[in-house]
Tab-separated table of C-alpha atoms and ligand atoms in Angstrom:
chain	number	residue	atom	x	y	z
A	825	ILE	CA	-41.130	21.540	4.567
A	826	SER	CA	-38.762	23.433	2.308
A	827	THR	CA	-39.007	27.163	2.113
A	828	ALA	CA	-38.133	29.314	-0.897
A	829	GLU	CA	-34.821	30.128	0.832
A	830	ASP	CA	-33.872	26.423	1.087
A	831	LEU	CA	-34.532	25.982	-2.607
A	832	ARG	CA	-32.211	28.821	-3.540
A	833	THR	CA	-29.403	27.794	-1.201
A	834	PRO	CA	-27.789	24.423	-1.870
A	835	LEU	CA	-28.150	22.108	1.107
A	836	THR	CA	-24.737	20.543	0.625
A	837	ILE	CA	-21.288	21.673	-0.426
A	838	LYS	CA	-20.514	19.819	-3.633
A	839	ILE	CA	-16.939	18.691	-4.153
A	840	GLY	CA	-15.959	16.840	-7.306
A	841	GLU	CA	-13.465	14.010	-7.538
A	842	PHE	CA	-11.947	12.334	-10.602
A	843	ALA	CA	-9.984	9.107	-10.245
A	844	SER	CA	-8.788	6.028	-12.142
A	845	LEU	CA	-11.241	3.608	-10.499
A	846	THR	CA	-10.967	1.098	-13.345
A	847	GLY	CA	-8.453	0.309	-16.082
A	848	LYS	CA	-4.693	-0.054	-16.046
A	849	GLU	CA	-3.951	1.993	-12.885
A	850	ALA	CA	-7.138	1.106	-11.016
A	851	THR	CA	-5.339	0.645	-7.707
A	852	PHE	CA	-4.297	4.332	-7.786
A	853	GLY	CA	-7.856	5.620	-8.081
A	854	THR	CA	-9.380	3.017	-5.808
A	855	SER	CA	-6.965	3.834	-2.988
A	856	SER	CA	-7.145	7.619	-3.265
A	857	HIS	CA	-10.942	7.447	-3.518
A	858	GLU	CA	-11.189	5.284	-0.405
A	859	GLY	CA	-9.086	7.787	1.525
A	860	THR	CA	-11.141	10.723	0.265
A	861	VAL	CA	-14.457	9.032	1.120
A	862	LEU	CA	-13.234	8.255	4.637
A	863	ALA	CA	-12.223	11.903	5.180
A	864	VAL	CA	-15.579	13.198	3.913
A	865	GLU	CA	-17.440	10.795	6.221
A	866	GLU	CA	-15.403	11.964	9.202
A	867	ILE	CA	-15.934	15.625	8.320
A	868	ASN	CA	-19.681	15.133	7.892
A	869	ALA	CA	-19.975	13.108	11.107
A	870	ALA	CA	-18.343	16.025	12.924
A	871	GLY	CA	-20.983	18.445	11.595
A	872	GLY	CA	-19.749	19.140	8.077
A	873	VAL	CA	-18.383	22.447	6.832
A	874	LEU	CA	-20.065	25.865	7.285
A	875	GLY	CA	-23.041	24.007	8.750
A	876	LYS	CA	-23.510	21.869	5.641
A	877	LYS	CA	-22.601	18.330	4.670
A	878	ILE	CA	-20.001	17.779	1.988
A	879	GLU	CA	-21.396	15.911	-0.998
A	880	LEU	CA	-18.659	14.095	-2.932
A	881	LEU	CA	-19.369	13.574	-6.640
A	882	THR	CA	-16.969	11.035	-8.134
A	883	GLU	CA	-16.145	10.366	-11.792
A	884	ASP	CA	-14.057	7.447	-13.101
A	885	ASN	CA	-11.675	8.297	-15.972
A	886	GLN	CA	-10.947	4.568	-16.501
A	887	THR	CA	-7.180	5.320	-16.616
A	888	LYS	CA	-7.804	6.538	-20.179
A	889	ALA	CA	-6.283	9.654	-21.731
A	890	GLY	CA	-9.077	12.018	-22.773
A	891	GLU	CA	-11.618	10.787	-20.223
A	892	THR	CA	-10.492	13.157	-17.477
A	893	ALA	CA	-11.483	16.191	-19.532
A	894	ASN	CA	-15.030	14.800	-19.911
A	895	ALA	CA	-15.211	13.974	-16.214
A	896	VAL	CA	-14.039	17.390	-15.051
A	897	ASN	CA	-16.224	19.309	-17.516
A	898	LYS	CA	-19.243	17.372	-16.275
A	899	LEU	CA	-18.403	17.996	-12.607
A	900	ILE	CA	-18.070	21.725	-13.221
A	901	SER	CA	-20.801	22.452	-15.769
A	902	LYS	CA	-23.484	19.924	-14.935
A	903	ASP	CA	-22.961	19.126	-11.250
A	904	GLY	CA	-21.861	22.596	-10.148
A	905	VAL	CA	-19.049	21.531	-7.815
A	906	VAL	CA	-17.216	24.303	-5.934
A	907	ALA	CA	-13.834	22.534	-5.948
A	908	ILE	CA	-12.196	19.378	-7.279
A	909	ILE	CA	-9.922	16.644	-5.894
A	910	GLY	CA	-7.864	14.508	-8.297
A	911	GLU	CA	-5.882	12.524	-9.231
A	912	VAL	CA	-2.865	10.289	-8.687
A	913	ALA	CA	-1.180	10.074	-12.117
A	914	SER	CA	0.403	13.336	-13.286
A	915	SER	CA	-0.624	13.003	-16.949
A	916	ARG	CA	-4.291	12.840	-15.958
A	917	SER	CA	-4.032	15.697	-13.446
A	918	MET	CA	-2.418	17.724	-16.232
A	919	GLU	CA	-5.504	17.092	-18.346
A	920	ALA	CA	-7.776	18.447	-15.609
A	921	ALA	CA	-5.665	21.401	-14.473
A	922	PRO	CA	-6.247	23.769	-17.439
A	923	ILE	CA	-10.010	23.130	-17.273
A	924	CYS	CA	-10.156	23.875	-13.541
A	925	GLN	CA	-7.923	26.914	-13.986
A	926	ASP	CA	-10.060	28.332	-16.854
A	927	ASN	CA	-13.242	27.833	-14.829
A	928	LYS	CA	-11.631	29.201	-11.635
A	929	ILE	CA	-12.438	25.997	-9.768
A	930	PRO	CA	-9.786	25.204	-7.124
A	931	MET	CA	-8.247	21.772	-7.659
A	932	ILE	CA	-6.118	19.777	-5.229
A	933	THR	CA	-4.220	16.795	-6.558
A	934	PRO	CA	-3.498	14.275	-3.810
A	935	ALA	CA	-0.498	12.583	-5.401
A	936	SER	CA	0.616	14.008	-8.769
A	937	THR	CA	4.261	14.928	-8.385
A	938	ASN	CA	5.240	16.259	-11.830
A	939	PRO	CA	6.309	19.909	-11.305
A	940	THR	CA	4.220	21.222	-14.220
A	941	VAL	CA	0.858	20.167	-12.698
A	942	THR	CA	0.585	23.158	-10.350
A	943	GLN	CA	2.384	25.466	-12.792
A	944	GLU	CA	-0.850	25.452	-14.789
A	945	GLY	CA	-2.145	28.316	-12.658
A	946	ASP	CA	-3.091	29.791	-9.309
A	947	HIS	CA	-6.097	27.486	-8.770
A	948	ILE	CA	-4.076	24.248	-8.862
A	949	PHE	CA	-2.591	22.787	-5.651
A	950	ARG	CA	-1.068	19.555	-4.412
A	951	VAL	CA	-0.704	17.966	-0.968
A	952	CYS	CA	2.360	15.942	-2.051
A	953	PHE	CA	5.967	16.876	-2.817
A	954	THR	CA	7.188	17.399	-6.390
A	955	ASP	CA	9.546	15.271	-8.470
A	956	THR	CA	12.201	17.955	-8.278
A	957	PHE	CA	12.541	16.969	-4.616
A	958	GLN	CA	11.918	13.254	-5.210
A	959	GLY	CA	14.389	13.022	-8.132
A	960	ALA	CA	17.112	14.685	-6.062
A	961	ALA	CA	16.450	12.400	-3.088
A	962	LEU	CA	16.689	9.358	-5.381
A	963	ALA	CA	19.972	10.595	-6.870
A	964	ASN	CA	21.508	11.041	-3.412
A	965	PHE	CA	20.172	7.615	-2.450
A	966	ALA	CA	21.832	6.005	-5.487
A	967	LYS	CA	25.152	7.638	-4.719
A	968	ASP	CA	25.213	7.425	-0.907
A	969	THR	CA	23.134	4.366	0.025
A	970	LEU	CA	23.433	2.110	-3.016
A	971	LYS	CA	27.020	3.371	-3.577
A	972	ALA	CA	26.233	3.231	-7.289
A	973	ASN	CA	28.722	5.077	-9.490
A	974	LYS	CA	26.958	4.191	-12.718
A	975	VAL	CA	23.179	4.071	-13.119
A	976	ALA	CA	21.173	3.003	-16.180
A	977	VAL	CA	17.798	4.713	-16.695
A	978	LEU	CA	14.660	3.150	-18.174
A	979	THR	CA	11.870	5.691	-18.811
A	980	ASP	CA	8.171	5.283	-19.698
A	981	VAL	CA	7.825	7.822	-22.502
A	982	LYS	CA	4.029	7.635	-22.303
A	983	SER	CA	4.010	9.083	-18.793
A	984	ASP	CA	4.748	12.709	-17.886
A	985	TYR	CA	5.533	11.481	-14.399
A	986	SER	CA	8.208	9.070	-15.646
A	987	LYS	CA	9.814	11.583	-17.997
A	988	GLY	CA	9.868	14.339	-15.373
A	989	LEU	CA	11.251	12.126	-12.627
A	990	ALA	CA	13.946	10.737	-14.963
A	991	LYS	CA	14.983	14.296	-15.799
A	992	SER	CA	15.275	15.526	-12.218
A	993	PHE	CA	17.058	12.318	-11.170
A	994	LYS	CA	19.612	12.600	-13.966
A	995	GLU	CA	20.371	16.276	-13.280
A	996	LYS	CA	21.009	15.689	-9.599
A	997	TYR	CA	22.880	12.393	-10.068
A	998	ALA	CA	25.288	14.021	-12.533
A	999	SER	CA	25.762	16.975	-10.171
A	1000	VAL	CA	26.799	14.684	-7.294
A	1001	GLY	CA	29.369	13.029	-9.560
A	1002	GLY	CA	27.425	9.956	-10.707
A	1003	THR	CA	27.917	8.514	-14.181
A	1004	LEU	CA	24.830	7.936	-16.283
A	1005	GLY	CA	24.917	4.603	-18.053
A	1006	ILE	CA	22.663	3.540	-20.889
A	1007	GLU	CA	19.309	5.377	-21.137
A	1008	LEU	CA	16.380	3.543	-22.733
A	1009	ASP	CA	12.623	3.995	-23.183
A	1010	PHE	CA	9.477	1.900	-22.984
A	1011	ASN	CA	5.774	2.560	-23.420
A	1012	GLY	CA	3.585	1.995	-20.355
A	1013	GLY	CA	1.522	-1.133	-21.012
A	1014	ASP	CA	4.288	-2.924	-22.966
A	1015	LYS	CA	4.707	-6.576	-22.006
A	1016	ASP	CA	8.166	-7.467	-23.321
A	1017	PHE	CA	11.166	-5.552	-21.996
A	1018	LYS	CA	13.847	-8.114	-22.887
A	1019	GLY	CA	15.414	-5.931	-25.588
A	1020	GLN	CA	16.013	-2.989	-23.263
A	1021	LEU	CA	17.075	-5.250	-20.380
A	1022	THR	CA	19.589	-7.129	-22.530
A	1023	ALA	CA	21.163	-3.815	-23.552
A	1024	ILE	CA	21.228	-2.677	-19.920
A	1025	LYS	CA	22.889	-5.930	-18.835
A	1026	GLY	CA	25.550	-5.362	-21.477
A	1027	ASP	CA	26.197	-1.873	-20.091
A	1028	ASN	CA	26.818	-3.387	-16.646
A	1029	PRO	CA	25.508	-0.544	-14.428
A	1030	ASP	CA	25.731	-0.625	-10.605
A	1031	ALA	CA	21.997	0.046	-10.371
A	1032	ILE	CA	18.991	0.636	-12.645
A	1033	PHE	CA	16.680	3.624	-12.199
A	1034	LEU	CA	13.114	2.809	-13.229
A	1035	PRO	CA	10.661	5.700	-12.764
A	1036	GLY	CA	7.525	3.761	-13.726
A	1037	TYR	CA	4.149	2.578	-12.473
A	1038	TYR	CA	3.737	-0.673	-10.532
A	1039	ASN	CA	2.347	-2.931	-13.267
A	1040	ASP	CA	5.143	-2.190	-15.754
A	1041	VAL	CA	7.742	-2.145	-12.955
A	1042	ALA	CA	6.731	-5.642	-11.780
A	1043	LEU	CA	7.065	-7.120	-15.283
A	1044	ILE	CA	10.418	-5.409	-15.799
A	1045	CYS	CA	11.774	-6.757	-12.497
A	1046	ILE	CA	10.591	-10.287	-13.339
A	1047	GLN	CA	12.244	-10.175	-16.765
A	1048	ALA	CA	15.439	-8.652	-15.320
A	1049	LYS	CA	15.763	-11.668	-12.977
A	1050	GLN	CA	15.148	-14.036	-15.905
A	1051	LEU	CA	18.043	-12.396	-17.751
A	1052	GLY	CA	20.303	-12.784	-14.712
A	1053	ILE	CA	20.523	-9.078	-13.873
A	1054	THR	CA	21.649	-8.706	-10.256
A	1055	ALA	CA	22.036	-4.902	-10.022
A	1056	PRO	CA	19.372	-3.377	-7.740
A	1057	ILE	CA	16.466	-1.663	-9.470
A	1058	PHE	CA	14.982	1.425	-7.846
A	1059	GLY	CA	12.239	3.931	-8.553
A	1060	GLY	CA	9.822	6.458	-7.107
A	1061	ASP	CA	6.310	6.585	-5.697
A	1062	GLY	CA	4.781	5.062	-8.848
A	1063	TRP	CA	5.965	1.683	-7.561
A	1064	GLU	CA	3.677	1.811	-4.578
A	1065	SER	CA	0.842	-0.669	-4.826
A	1066	GLU	CA	0.192	-4.046	-3.265
A	1067	ALA	CA	-0.175	-5.175	-6.895
A	1068	LEU	CA	3.596	-4.652	-7.297
A	1069	LEU	CA	4.139	-7.501	-4.822
A	1070	SER	CA	1.301	-9.710	-6.045
A	1071	ILE	CA	2.572	-9.528	-9.656
A	1072	GLY	CA	6.335	-9.356	-9.064
A	1073	LYS	CA	6.514	-11.696	-6.045
A	1074	GLU	CA	10.042	-12.756	-5.004
A	1075	ASP	CA	11.509	-11.047	-8.072
A	1076	MET	CA	10.866	-7.697	-6.352
A	1077	ASN	CA	13.151	-8.495	-3.394
A	1078	GLY	CA	16.292	-6.384	-3.021
A	1079	ASN	CA	14.810	-3.401	-4.859
A	1080	TYR	CA	13.931	0.056	-3.478
A	1081	PHE	CA	11.594	2.977	-4.002
A	1082	SER	CA	10.811	6.343	-2.511
A	1083	THR	CA	7.283	7.311	-1.564
A	1084	HIS	CA	5.178	9.748	0.447
A	1085	CYS	CA	4.819	8.091	3.821
A	1086	SER	CA	4.845	4.783	5.605
A	1087	VAL	CA	1.914	3.370	7.537
A	1088	GLU	CA	4.528	2.395	10.122
A	1089	GLN	CA	5.308	6.065	10.926
A	1090	GLY	CA	4.024	6.404	14.455
A	1091	THR	CA	2.419	9.865	14.389
A	1092	PRO	CA	-0.987	10.184	16.098
A	1093	GLU	CA	-2.520	11.307	12.778
A	1094	MET	CA	-1.218	8.246	10.896
A	1095	ILE	CA	-2.227	5.850	13.678
A	1096	ALA	CA	-5.766	7.269	13.768
A	1097	PHE	CA	-6.029	7.168	9.985
A	1098	VAL	CA	-4.840	3.554	9.678
A	1099	ASP	CA	-7.293	2.500	12.411
A	1100	ALA	CA	-10.252	4.219	10.777
A	1101	TYR	CA	-9.316	2.974	7.299
A	1102	LYS	CA	-8.983	-0.642	8.438
A	1103	LYS	CA	-12.321	-0.413	10.214
A	1104	LYS	CA	-14.075	0.937	7.147
A	1105	TYR	CA	-12.390	-1.268	4.533
A	1106	ASP	CA	-12.412	-4.776	6.065
A	1107	GLY	CA	-8.933	-4.682	7.584
A	1108	LYS	CA	-7.214	-3.515	4.385
A	1109	THR	CA	-3.876	-1.747	4.967
A	1110	PRO	CA	-3.828	1.696	3.336
A	1111	ASP	CA	-1.160	2.744	0.847
A	1112	ALA	CA	0.249	6.241	0.175
A	1113	MET	CA	-2.485	7.082	-2.329
A	1114	ALA	CA	-5.158	6.385	0.292
A	1115	VAL	CA	-3.341	8.558	2.825
A	1116	LEU	CA	-2.974	11.403	0.322
A	1117	GLY	CA	-6.598	11.133	-0.866
A	1118	TYR	CA	-7.574	11.525	2.780
A	1119	ASP	CA	-5.256	14.502	3.327
A	1120	ALA	CA	-6.465	16.233	0.138
A	1121	ALA	CA	-10.077	16.134	1.350
A	1122	LYS	CA	-9.111	17.294	4.857
A	1123	VAL	CA	-7.117	20.232	3.455
A	1124	MET	CA	-10.056	21.151	1.230
A	1125	ALA	CA	-12.528	21.081	4.139
A	1126	ASP	CA	-10.142	23.027	6.367
A	1127	ALA	CA	-9.728	25.671	3.649
A	1128	ILE	CA	-13.477	26.054	3.057
A	1129	THR	CA	-13.974	26.419	6.813
A	1130	ARG	CA	-11.303	29.126	7.019
A	1131	ALA	CA	-12.695	30.801	3.873
A	1132	GLY	CA	-16.100	30.989	5.571
A	1133	SER	CA	-17.588	30.785	2.090
A	1134	THR	CA	-17.819	28.552	-0.969
A	1135	GLU	CA	-16.854	31.400	-3.283
A	1136	SER	CA	-14.099	30.192	-5.558
A	1137	ALA	CA	-11.672	33.070	-4.923
A	1138	LYS	CA	-12.026	32.686	-1.154
A	1139	ILE	CA	-11.513	28.900	-1.248
A	1140	ARG	CA	-8.490	29.421	-3.486
A	1141	ASP	CA	-6.906	31.919	-1.105
A	1142	ALA	CA	-7.590	29.703	1.910
A	1143	ILE	CA	-6.005	26.623	0.302
A	1144	ALA	CA	-2.974	28.737	-0.625
A	1145	ALA	CA	-2.641	29.786	3.027
A	1146	THR	CA	-2.435	26.175	4.311
A	1147	LYS	CA	0.386	26.113	6.871
A	1148	ASP	CA	1.680	23.441	9.255
A	1149	PHE	CA	-1.165	21.105	8.401
A	1150	ASN	CA	-1.056	17.933	10.484
A	1151	GLY	CA	-1.958	15.443	7.771
A	1152	ALA	CA	-2.004	11.676	8.090
A	1153	SER	CA	0.914	11.639	5.623
A	1154	GLY	CA	2.888	14.059	7.799
A	1155	LYS	CA	3.067	17.733	8.673
A	1156	PHE	CA	3.222	20.072	5.683
A	1157	SER	CA	2.754	23.621	4.391
A	1158	LEU	CA	1.971	24.785	0.865
A	1159	ASN	CA	4.666	27.005	-0.647
A	1160	GLU	CA	4.333	29.906	-3.118
A	1161	ASN	CA	4.180	27.400	-5.995
A	1162	ARG	CA	1.127	25.702	-4.368
A	1163	ASP	CA	3.201	22.554	-3.711
A	1164	ALA	CA	3.424	20.793	-0.364
A	1165	VAL	CA	6.792	20.924	1.342
A	1166	LYS	CA	7.198	17.647	3.213
A	1167	ALA	CA	9.349	14.636	3.918
A	1168	LEU	CA	9.775	11.535	1.746
A	1169	VAL	CA	10.462	7.952	2.799
A	1170	PHE	CA	12.490	5.096	1.326
A	1171	ILE	CA	11.127	1.570	1.201
A	1172	LYS	CA	13.113	-1.615	0.655
A	1173	ILE	CA	11.390	-4.693	-0.687
A	1174	GLU	CA	12.389	-7.690	1.413
A	1175	ASP	CA	10.772	-11.120	1.836
A	1176	GLY	CA	7.933	-9.992	-0.397
A	1177	LYS	CA	7.125	-7.034	1.859
A	1178	PHE	CA	7.600	-3.265	1.928
A	1179	LYS	CA	10.041	-2.275	4.697
A	1180	TYR	CA	10.477	1.355	5.729
A	1181	THR	CA	14.196	2.217	5.715
A	1182	ALA	CA	14.719	5.999	5.894
A	1183	THR	CA	13.149	9.458	5.877
A	1184	VAL	CA	14.457	12.431	3.864
A	1185	ASN	CA	13.409	15.874	5.099
A	1186	PRO	CA	12.947	18.766	2.688
B	1501	LIG	N1	3.377	10.656	-8.290
B	1501	LIG	C1	2.815	9.838	-9.329
B	1501	LIG	C2	2.504	10.716	-10.525
B	1501	LIG	O1	2.636	11.894	-10.445
B	1501	LIG	C3	1.583	9.112	-8.879
B	1501	LIG	C4	1.667	8.270	-7.629
B	1501	LIG	C5	1.590	8.835	-6.367
B	1501	LIG	C6	1.810	6.916	-7.692
B	1501	LIG	C7	1.656	8.068	-5.202
B	1501	LIG	C8	1.870	6.148	-6.564
B	1501	LIG	C9	1.839	6.726	-5.294
B	1501	LIG	O2	2.108	10.280	-11.566
């Protein structure tokens, strides 16, 4: 029997999620969503938050520009969510951030690394590092590990992530004495990169920096091999997807990327997460987006618990106060810019597999 009080007080805590579940970057949204769902199930099984179950309301932006705004407006105005989780790609998180900020709805992006995402305002947070850190780590890697004195750069001008990461890489690489070779552009979704690759081959760089997403990266690496390019190609977290290996196959070997964590890192939190994820998703191995989707939901639940309330200002303050959080991705704190301060890992692609090679601490 429901009383008048029950009818006035929501029985669940509604959290919104937007993700690219279909379309060009479907593996991003699928993975982060799976991680988020697993976290919410665990939280609810342990009694929920403030005595209530979390209800996750998910919207698919289909990887399309413009769709995120619709999704987020619906979650806020129609569904009445108290906070939002999303998404992986920076350009789409940047579409959501001003809407969440204007409506004073706290938003946590699991994996968007472009510095400007959280600069949108005091309601926007991330549980990943930024590309200022990642770009610098990649520049040091090029100089110290690859021993590359000249690097060519190939940027996806349709992606804020790619442009931002190229910029921070170039600044740091120049400051450590590296020489920038030829710099060329492409548009995410292009299929033929032979023109740019031929020009790069002619420039004869020691290595090629490719801050792109997995589907474009795989095609570029295949075409580079066809043109006889032997210089290693390296990039950032946007490379991470099993689809990179299934599309690029042996043409991916000998290349490198940086990312958020490795499922091989033996922390108790990662081991427990990988176990639970495999159990829930038919033995599937999680990727970084799944780990970060999980951590984003856990940080959100932890903050609402500490806030003792679902009032927006209190949730906001509690997320901002997140310190020494033992996430599955690693231990992290949020700094004054609402960005997570945490380590990054390097992966080498060998024998058609991702191999963890090194960790860089902040
Ligand atoms: N960091 C990327 C972006 O900001 C997204 C990404 C995160 C991709 C993690 C893969 C893995 O767009």
